Amino acid sequence: VPRPVCRVTFQPEGRSVFVLAGTTLVEAAGRAGIILNQPCGGEGTCGKCRVELLSDAPPPGDHDCRLLGMEQLDAGWRLACQLSVDRDLLVSVPWEARFFEQVILAEGADASYPFRPNVRKVVVRVPGPSVHDQRCDLDRLRGAVASRGLQVDLSVLRSLPSALRQGDGAVTVVLEGRKVQGVQPGDTTATLFGVAFDIGTTSLVGALVDLADPTAHGQATLQARTNPQVHFGDDVVSRIAYAQSHADGLQKLQSRLVACLNEMILDLCQERGVDPDAVHEITAVGNTTMSHVLLGIDPSPIAQAPYVAVVRDAVDVRAREVGLDVNPCANLHVLPNIAGFVGSDTVGFALAAGLLRSERVQLGIDIGTNGEAIIGNRHGLVACSCAAGPAFEGARIHHGMRASEGAVSKVVVNDDIEVGVIGGGRASGICGSGLIDAVAELLGAGLIDEMGRIADPGSVPSHVPLSLRRAVVEHDGQPAVVIVPAEASRTGEPILLTQRDVREAQLAKAAVQAGIEVLIRESGVCLEEISRVLVAGGFGNFIRRSCAKRIGLLPPVSGEKIEFVGNAAATGARMALVYGDSREEAHRISRCSTYVELAGRADFQQRFADALVFAKPDGS
Ligand code: FES
C-alpha cells in the first residue's frame, strides 16, 4: 500500500518538505536543511532534539514521557528523533535543538568567537571634488573611510568614478581587512552574504549565511549534492589517477566540481531571494585532494610516497579565479590542511569541536572511505588517516546501499531478526550502520564466530532459536544470513548478509580500529584520559554505539563519552565564515597537529592483523 505523503513545515524558517509517512522528524528536518542536535545518536535518551509541534501533535511515546514533563507534553513538545511523521506538521525548532549553534557552545564556549566575518560593509559619504578640494577620487574615499592603509586594486579603481558619481555621494565600501574588495553606489549594507562549502569525496554540502545580520547566529540555508566527480572514481586515489592519466584530467575534475558548486550557489540564492552578486566570501573545507582540485592544483604528489600535499596553509584567492559565479571581487578562503591524507575537513572538525581550546583530551573520528582521526587538547593534536574503504558506504557489500530511504539501518537479533528501515517502508538494501548492527548482533547470537565465520546452515549451535537457525542459508557455496525475507523486501528477493560482506566489514573495522589504537598510543594518552569521543559524518547519525563498540569500530570507552556530531567539517567551514578570528585557530590546528603516517608502520600492521579478529563479549 503506498504510504501517504505528509507536509512538514519548520519554523521560524517557514520551510516545508514533503516526506513519506513513517519518516522520522529528524530526517524530515535534515531534508529541510535543518540539522538537529543528536548527541545520543537518536536513541531517545538525551532529550536534546526536542521540538515544539504547533499543529495537532501525535501522542507521545515512551521516551517522550520519560524525558519531557507533563506541561511540555501538553504544550506539544516531542523528541524529534522518536517521532515518526504520520500527518502534516507545523514544527517550531528552538535554537538549542540546532546542531550548529550547539557545537559552538558545547566546548570552550568562553573562548568562542564574536560575530566578525572576514568581509564587512561600511557606508560612507564621499564629498565631490571642487576647486577647493582637488583630491583625487581615491584620496577622497580614503578620507571618508578614515583609513590610510586602504589597499585598492585596479578593478576597484575602475569602478570608483561611476560609483562615486551616482546618487548622492553615499557609497558602500566592501572591506576585507584593509583591502577594499569593492565600492558600490548607495547604501547596500543590508545585503552581505557568504557561502560555506564542505567538499567531500562523495557529497557536497553548501550553506548560505547572512553576514550582515549578527542576530541570525550564522543560521544558514543548506543544500547537499552528490559530488559529480564520482563518475571519475569512488575515492581520492582513483580521482588522482584520472587526473594523471588524462591530458585534461585535472581540468575536467575541477570544472565538473565548480559547475556543481555554482548550481548550488544559484539554488541557495534563489531559495533565499538573494542575488549571487551579494555573495562576497566563500569558505571551503575538504580532504586535501578535493581542496587541491578545487584550486586547480595538481594533486599527484598526494598519491606518491611520501604522500605530501602541494600546499598546507590556507589559500585565499578571488572566487572568480577558480570559476565560482558570485560577486566578481569575492574572496575564496580554503582552510588549511594537516597532511596529504588529512585535509581541511579535519581542521574544520577540530575547529567546530574546539579540540585546541580544551584542556580535556578528546578524540575525533570521521569514519568514511577516506576517514580521519584526530586526538589531543590545547597542548597539541595528533592525526592520522584512518581509511575504512567503502564498505560502510554500502560499496562492495552484496546488498549494500547508501544510508537513504529503503536502507536497513538497524538490526536487532533476539529470537528473530528485526530491522529498522530508513523512511519506514520496505527494505531494499543494507547501509553501513545496518552492516555494523548485523555483524554485532549476529556475533552476540552466536551465528558469527570471533574469526568472522558465519555458521554453516547444517551446524548452527543448538542453543540458537529455531527461527534464527532458519535464517542461515547457503549463497554461492558459502553461508549467509537472511536479514530481510523475500516477502518483506522491496525487491521481492531476500536481503542477505553474505560471508564476503562480513569479511569486508572485518577489513574496514580493523583498519579504523588499528589506526585509532596507534594514534592513541602515539599521542601518549591512555584510554581513561579521553573525555569525549566525537563521531562525525552523516554515517554517525545512524550508528548504534553499543554495536560499533562490539565490533571494535569505536574504542571501548563508556557509552556516554561517545557523541555523534553530524557534519562537523561543514560547521567548521561556517565558523570560518562567520567568525573571522577563528581562522587563526584553524591555522594553529594545522600547524600544531603531528601527522602519523600509518602506511609501512610495523605496529600498525600488527594491530591490523589482531583487529581482524572480533573480541569476545568480555572484551578479551
Ligand atoms: S533524544 Fe533525540 S537525539 Fe537524543
Coordinates of C-alpha atoms in Angstrom, one line a residue, residues 290-585:
M290 CA 39.5 17.9 -3.1
S291 CA 40.9 21.2 -1.9
H292 CA 43.7 20.9 -4.4
V293 CA 41.4 20.0 -7.3
L294 CA 39.1 22.9 -6.4
L295 CA 42.0 25.3 -6.7
G296 CA 43.2 23.6 -9.9
I297 CA 46.4 22.4 -8.2
D298 CA 47.8 19.1 -9.4
P299 CA 47.1 16.6 -6.5
S300 CA 49.5 13.9 -7.9
P301 CA 52.2 14.2 -5.1
I302 CA 49.5 13.2 -2.6
A303 CA 49.2 9.7 -4.2
Q304 CA 53.0 9.1 -4.4
A305 CA 55.2 8.2 -1.3
P306 CA 55.8 10.0 0.9
Y307 CA 52.3 11.4 0.2
V308 CA 52.8 15.1 0.7
A309 CA 50.4 18.0 -0.2
V310 CA 51.4 20.8 -2.5
V311 CA 50.2 23.3 0.0
R312 CA 49.3 23.0 3.7
D313 CA 48.4 26.6 4.6
A314 CA 45.0 28.2 4.0
V315 CA 44.7 29.7 0.5
D316 CA 42.9 33.0 -0.3
V317 CA 42.1 33.7 -4.0
R318 CA 39.4 35.6 -5.9
A319 CA 36.5 33.2 -6.2
R320 CA 36.2 34.1 -9.9
E321 CA 39.7 32.8 -10.5
V322 CA 38.5 29.3 -9.9
G323 CA 35.3 29.9 -11.8
L324 CA 32.8 30.5 -8.9
D325 CA 29.9 32.7 -10.0
V326 CA 29.5 35.1 -7.2
N327 CA 30.5 38.8 -6.8
P328 CA 33.5 39.2 -9.1
C329 CA 35.6 40.5 -6.3
A330 CA 34.5 37.9 -3.7
N331 CA 37.2 36.0 -1.8
L332 CA 37.6 32.3 -1.6
H333 CA 39.2 31.0 1.6
V334 CA 40.2 27.4 1.6
L335 CA 41.0 26.3 5.1
P336 CA 44.5 24.7 5.8
N337 CA 45.3 21.0 5.6
I338 CA 47.3 18.9 8.0
A339 CA 48.8 16.4 5.6
G340 CA 48.3 14.7 2.2
F341 CA 45.6 12.5 3.7
V342 CA 44.3 14.7 6.5
G343 CA 42.7 17.7 5.0
S344 CA 40.9 20.9 5.9
D345 CA 37.8 18.9 6.6
T346 CA 39.6 17.5 9.7
V347 CA 40.7 21.0 10.5
G348 CA 37.1 22.2 10.3
F349 CA 36.0 19.3 12.5
A350 CA 38.7 20.1 15.1
L351 CA 37.7 23.8 14.9
A352 CA 34.0 23.1 15.4
A353 CA 34.7 20.6 18.3
G354 CA 37.1 23.1 19.9
L355 CA 39.8 20.4 20.3
L356 CA 42.5 23.1 20.6
R357 CA 40.5 25.2 23.0
S358 CA 40.0 22.4 25.6
E359 CA 42.1 21.2 28.4
R360 CA 40.4 17.8 28.2
V361 CA 41.6 15.2 25.8
Q362 CA 39.1 14.5 23.0
L363 CA 39.2 12.0 20.1
G364 CA 37.5 13.0 16.9
I365 CA 36.7 10.2 14.3
D366 CA 35.3 10.6 10.9
I367 CA 34.5 7.2 9.6
G368 CA 34.4 7.2 5.8
T369 CA 36.0 5.9 2.7
N370 CA 38.8 8.4 3.4
G371 CA 38.3 8.7 7.1
E372 CA 40.5 10.5 9.6
A373 CA 41.1 10.5 13.4
I374 CA 42.5 13.3 15.5
I375 CA 43.2 13.4 19.2
G376 CA 44.5 15.9 21.7
N377 CA 43.8 19.0 23.6
R378 CA 45.1 22.6 23.8
H379 CA 48.7 21.4 24.1
G380 CA 48.7 19.7 20.8
L381 CA 47.0 17.3 18.4
V382 CA 47.9 14.1 16.7
A383 CA 46.1 13.0 13.5
C384 CA 46.1 10.1 11.1
S385 CA 44.2 8.9 8.1
C386 CA 42.0 6.0 9.0
A387 CA 40.6 4.8 5.8
A388 CA 37.9 2.2 6.2
G389 CA 37.3 1.8 2.5
P390 CA 33.9 2.0 1.0
A391 CA 32.2 -0.9 2.9
F392 CA 30.4 1.3 5.4
E393 CA 29.1 3.5 2.5
G394 CA 27.5 0.3 1.2
A395 CA 30.0 -0.4 -1.6
R396 CA 31.3 -4.0 -2.1
I397 CA 28.5 -5.3 0.1
H398 CA 26.2 -7.8 -1.6
H399 CA 23.0 -5.8 -0.8
G400 CA 24.8 -2.7 0.2
M401 CA 23.5 0.8 -0.3
R402 CA 23.9 4.3 1.0
A403 CA 22.1 5.5 4.1
S404 CA 19.0 6.6 2.2
E405 CA 15.3 5.7 2.0
G406 CA 14.8 1.9 2.0
A407 CA 18.1 1.1 3.7
V408 CA 18.2 -1.3 6.6
S409 CA 19.9 1.0 9.2
K410 CA 19.2 -1.0 12.3
V411 CA 19.3 -4.7 13.1
V412 CA 18.2 -6.3 16.4
V413 CA 18.6 -10.0 16.9
N414 CA 16.6 -11.7 19.7
D415 CA 14.6 -14.9 18.8
D416 CA 14.2 -13.4 15.4
I417 CA 15.9 -10.8 13.2
E418 CA 14.2 -7.4 13.4
V419 CA 15.2 -4.5 11.2
G420 CA 14.7 -0.7 11.1
V421 CA 14.4 0.8 7.7
I422 CA 15.2 4.4 6.8
G423 CA 11.9 6.1 5.8
G424 CA 9.9 3.2 7.4
G425 CA 8.9 1.3 4.3
R426 CA 10.1 -2.0 2.8
A427 CA 13.8 -2.6 2.7
S428 CA 15.8 -2.6 -0.5
G429 CA 19.4 -3.0 0.9
I430 CA 21.7 -2.5 3.9
C431 CA 23.6 0.6 4.7
G432 CA 26.8 1.0 6.8
S433 CA 25.1 1.2 10.2
G434 CA 22.9 -1.8 9.3
L435 CA 26.0 -3.7 8.4
I436 CA 27.6 -2.9 11.8
D437 CA 24.5 -3.8 13.6
A438 CA 24.0 -7.1 11.7
V439 CA 27.6 -8.2 12.4
A440 CA 27.5 -7.2 16.1
E441 CA 24.1 -8.7 16.8
L442 CA 24.9 -12.0 14.9
L443 CA 28.2 -12.2 16.8
G444 CA 26.1 -11.9 20.0
A445 CA 23.7 -14.5 18.9
G446 CA 26.5 -17.0 18.0
L447 CA 25.7 -17.1 14.3
I448 CA 29.1 -15.4 13.6
D449 CA 32.2 -16.5 15.4
E450 CA 35.2 -14.4 16.5
M451 CA 37.0 -15.2 13.3
G452 CA 34.1 -13.7 11.4
R453 CA 32.9 -17.1 10.1
I454 CA 29.1 -17.5 9.6
A455 CA 28.0 -20.8 11.0
D456 CA 27.2 -23.5 8.3
P457 CA 23.5 -24.0 7.8
G458 CA 23.8 -27.5 9.0
S459 CA 25.9 -26.8 12.1
V460 CA 24.3 -23.8 13.8
P461 CA 24.8 -24.2 17.6
S462 CA 21.8 -25.9 19.2
H463 CA 21.2 -23.1 21.7
V464 CA 20.3 -20.8 18.8
P465 CA 16.5 -20.4 18.5
L466 CA 14.9 -22.3 15.6
S467 CA 13.7 -19.1 13.8
L468 CA 17.3 -17.8 13.8
R469 CA 18.7 -21.1 12.6
R470 CA 16.3 -20.9 9.6
A471 CA 17.8 -17.5 8.7
V472 CA 21.1 -19.2 7.8
V473 CA 21.2 -20.2 4.2
E474 CA 23.7 -21.0 1.5
H475 CA 24.7 -18.4 -1.0
D476 CA 27.3 -19.1 -3.7
G477 CA 28.6 -22.1 -1.8
Q478 CA 29.1 -20.1 1.4
P479 CA 26.9 -19.5 4.4
A480 CA 24.8 -16.3 4.5
V481 CA 22.2 -14.9 6.8
V482 CA 18.7 -13.7 5.6
I483 CA 18.4 -10.2 7.2
V484 CA 15.0 -9.4 5.5
P485 CA 13.0 -12.3 4.0
A486 CA 11.9 -12.0 0.3
E487 CA 8.2 -11.3 1.2
A488 CA 9.2 -8.3 3.3
S489 CA 11.7 -6.7 0.9
R490 CA 11.0 -4.1 -1.8
T491 CA 12.7 -6.2 -4.4
G492 CA 11.0 -9.5 -3.7
E493 CA 14.4 -11.0 -3.1
P494 CA 15.7 -11.8 0.4
I495 CA 18.3 -9.3 1.7
L496 CA 21.3 -11.2 2.7
L497 CA 24.4 -10.7 4.8
T498 CA 27.0 -12.9 3.0
Q499 CA 30.3 -14.3 4.2
R500 CA 32.1 -11.8 1.9
D501 CA 30.1 -8.9 3.5
V502 CA 31.4 -10.0 6.9
R503 CA 34.9 -10.1 5.6
E504 CA 34.6 -6.6 4.1
A505 CA 33.2 -5.3 7.5
Q506 CA 36.2 -7.0 9.3
L507 CA 38.7 -5.4 7.0
A508 CA 37.1 -2.0 7.3
K509 CA 36.7 -2.0 11.0
A510 CA 40.2 -3.4 11.5
A511 CA 41.7 -0.5 9.6
V512 CA 39.9 2.0 11.7
Q513 CA 40.5 0.2 15.0
A514 CA 44.2 -0.3 14.4
G515 CA 44.6 3.3 13.2
I516 CA 42.9 4.6 16.3
E517 CA 44.9 2.4 18.6
V518 CA 48.2 3.5 17.1
L519 CA 47.1 7.1 17.2
I520 CA 46.1 6.9 20.9
R521 CA 49.5 5.3 21.7
E522 CA 51.4 7.9 19.6
S523 CA 49.6 10.7 21.5
G524 CA 50.8 9.4 24.8
V525 CA 47.4 9.3 26.5
C526 CA 45.6 6.3 27.9
L527 CA 42.1 5.4 27.1
E528 CA 40.8 6.6 30.5
E529 CA 42.1 10.1 29.8
I530 CA 39.9 10.5 26.8
S531 CA 36.9 12.6 27.9
R532 CA 34.9 12.5 24.7
V533 CA 34.8 10.5 21.5
L534 CA 33.2 12.6 18.8
V535 CA 32.0 10.7 15.8
A536 CA 31.5 12.9 12.7
G537 CA 29.9 12.4 9.3
G538 CA 26.4 11.6 8.1
F539 CA 27.2 7.9 8.8
G540 CA 27.5 8.5 12.5
N541 CA 23.8 9.6 12.8
F542 CA 22.6 6.1 12.4
I543 CA 25.3 4.1 14.2
R544 CA 24.3 2.3 17.5
R545 CA 27.3 2.9 19.7
S546 CA 26.9 -0.4 21.5
C547 CA 27.2 -2.3 18.2
A548 CA 30.1 -0.1 16.9
K549 CA 31.9 -0.9 20.1
R550 CA 31.0 -4.6 20.0
I551 CA 32.8 -5.0 16.6
G552 CA 35.7 -2.8 17.7
L553 CA 35.0 0.1 15.3
L554 CA 34.8 2.6 18.2
P555 CA 37.2 2.4 21.2
P556 CA 36.0 0.7 24.4
V557 CA 35.1 3.9 26.3
S558 CA 31.8 4.2 28.2
G559 CA 28.8 4.9 26.1
E560 CA 28.1 8.4 27.4
K561 CA 31.5 9.6 26.3
I562 CA 30.6 8.9 22.6
E563 CA 28.9 11.7 20.9
F564 CA 27.7 12.0 17.3
V565 CA 28.3 15.4 16.0
G566 CA 27.0 15.3 12.4
N567 CA 28.8 17.1 9.7
A568 CA 31.3 18.9 11.9
A569 CA 33.6 19.7 9.0
A570 CA 30.8 21.8 7.4
T571 CA 30.3 23.5 10.7
G572 CA 34.0 24.4 10.8
A573 CA 33.7 26.0 7.3
R574 CA 30.7 28.1 8.6
M575 CA 32.7 29.1 11.7
A576 CA 35.5 30.4 9.4
L577 CA 32.9 32.3 7.5
V578 CA 31.1 33.9 10.4
Y579 CA 33.9 34.2 13.0
G580 CA 36.8 35.6 11.0
D581 CA 39.0 35.3 14.1
S582 CA 38.6 31.5 14.1
R583 CA 40.9 31.3 11.1
E584 CA 43.8 31.8 13.3
E585 CA 42.8 28.8 15.3

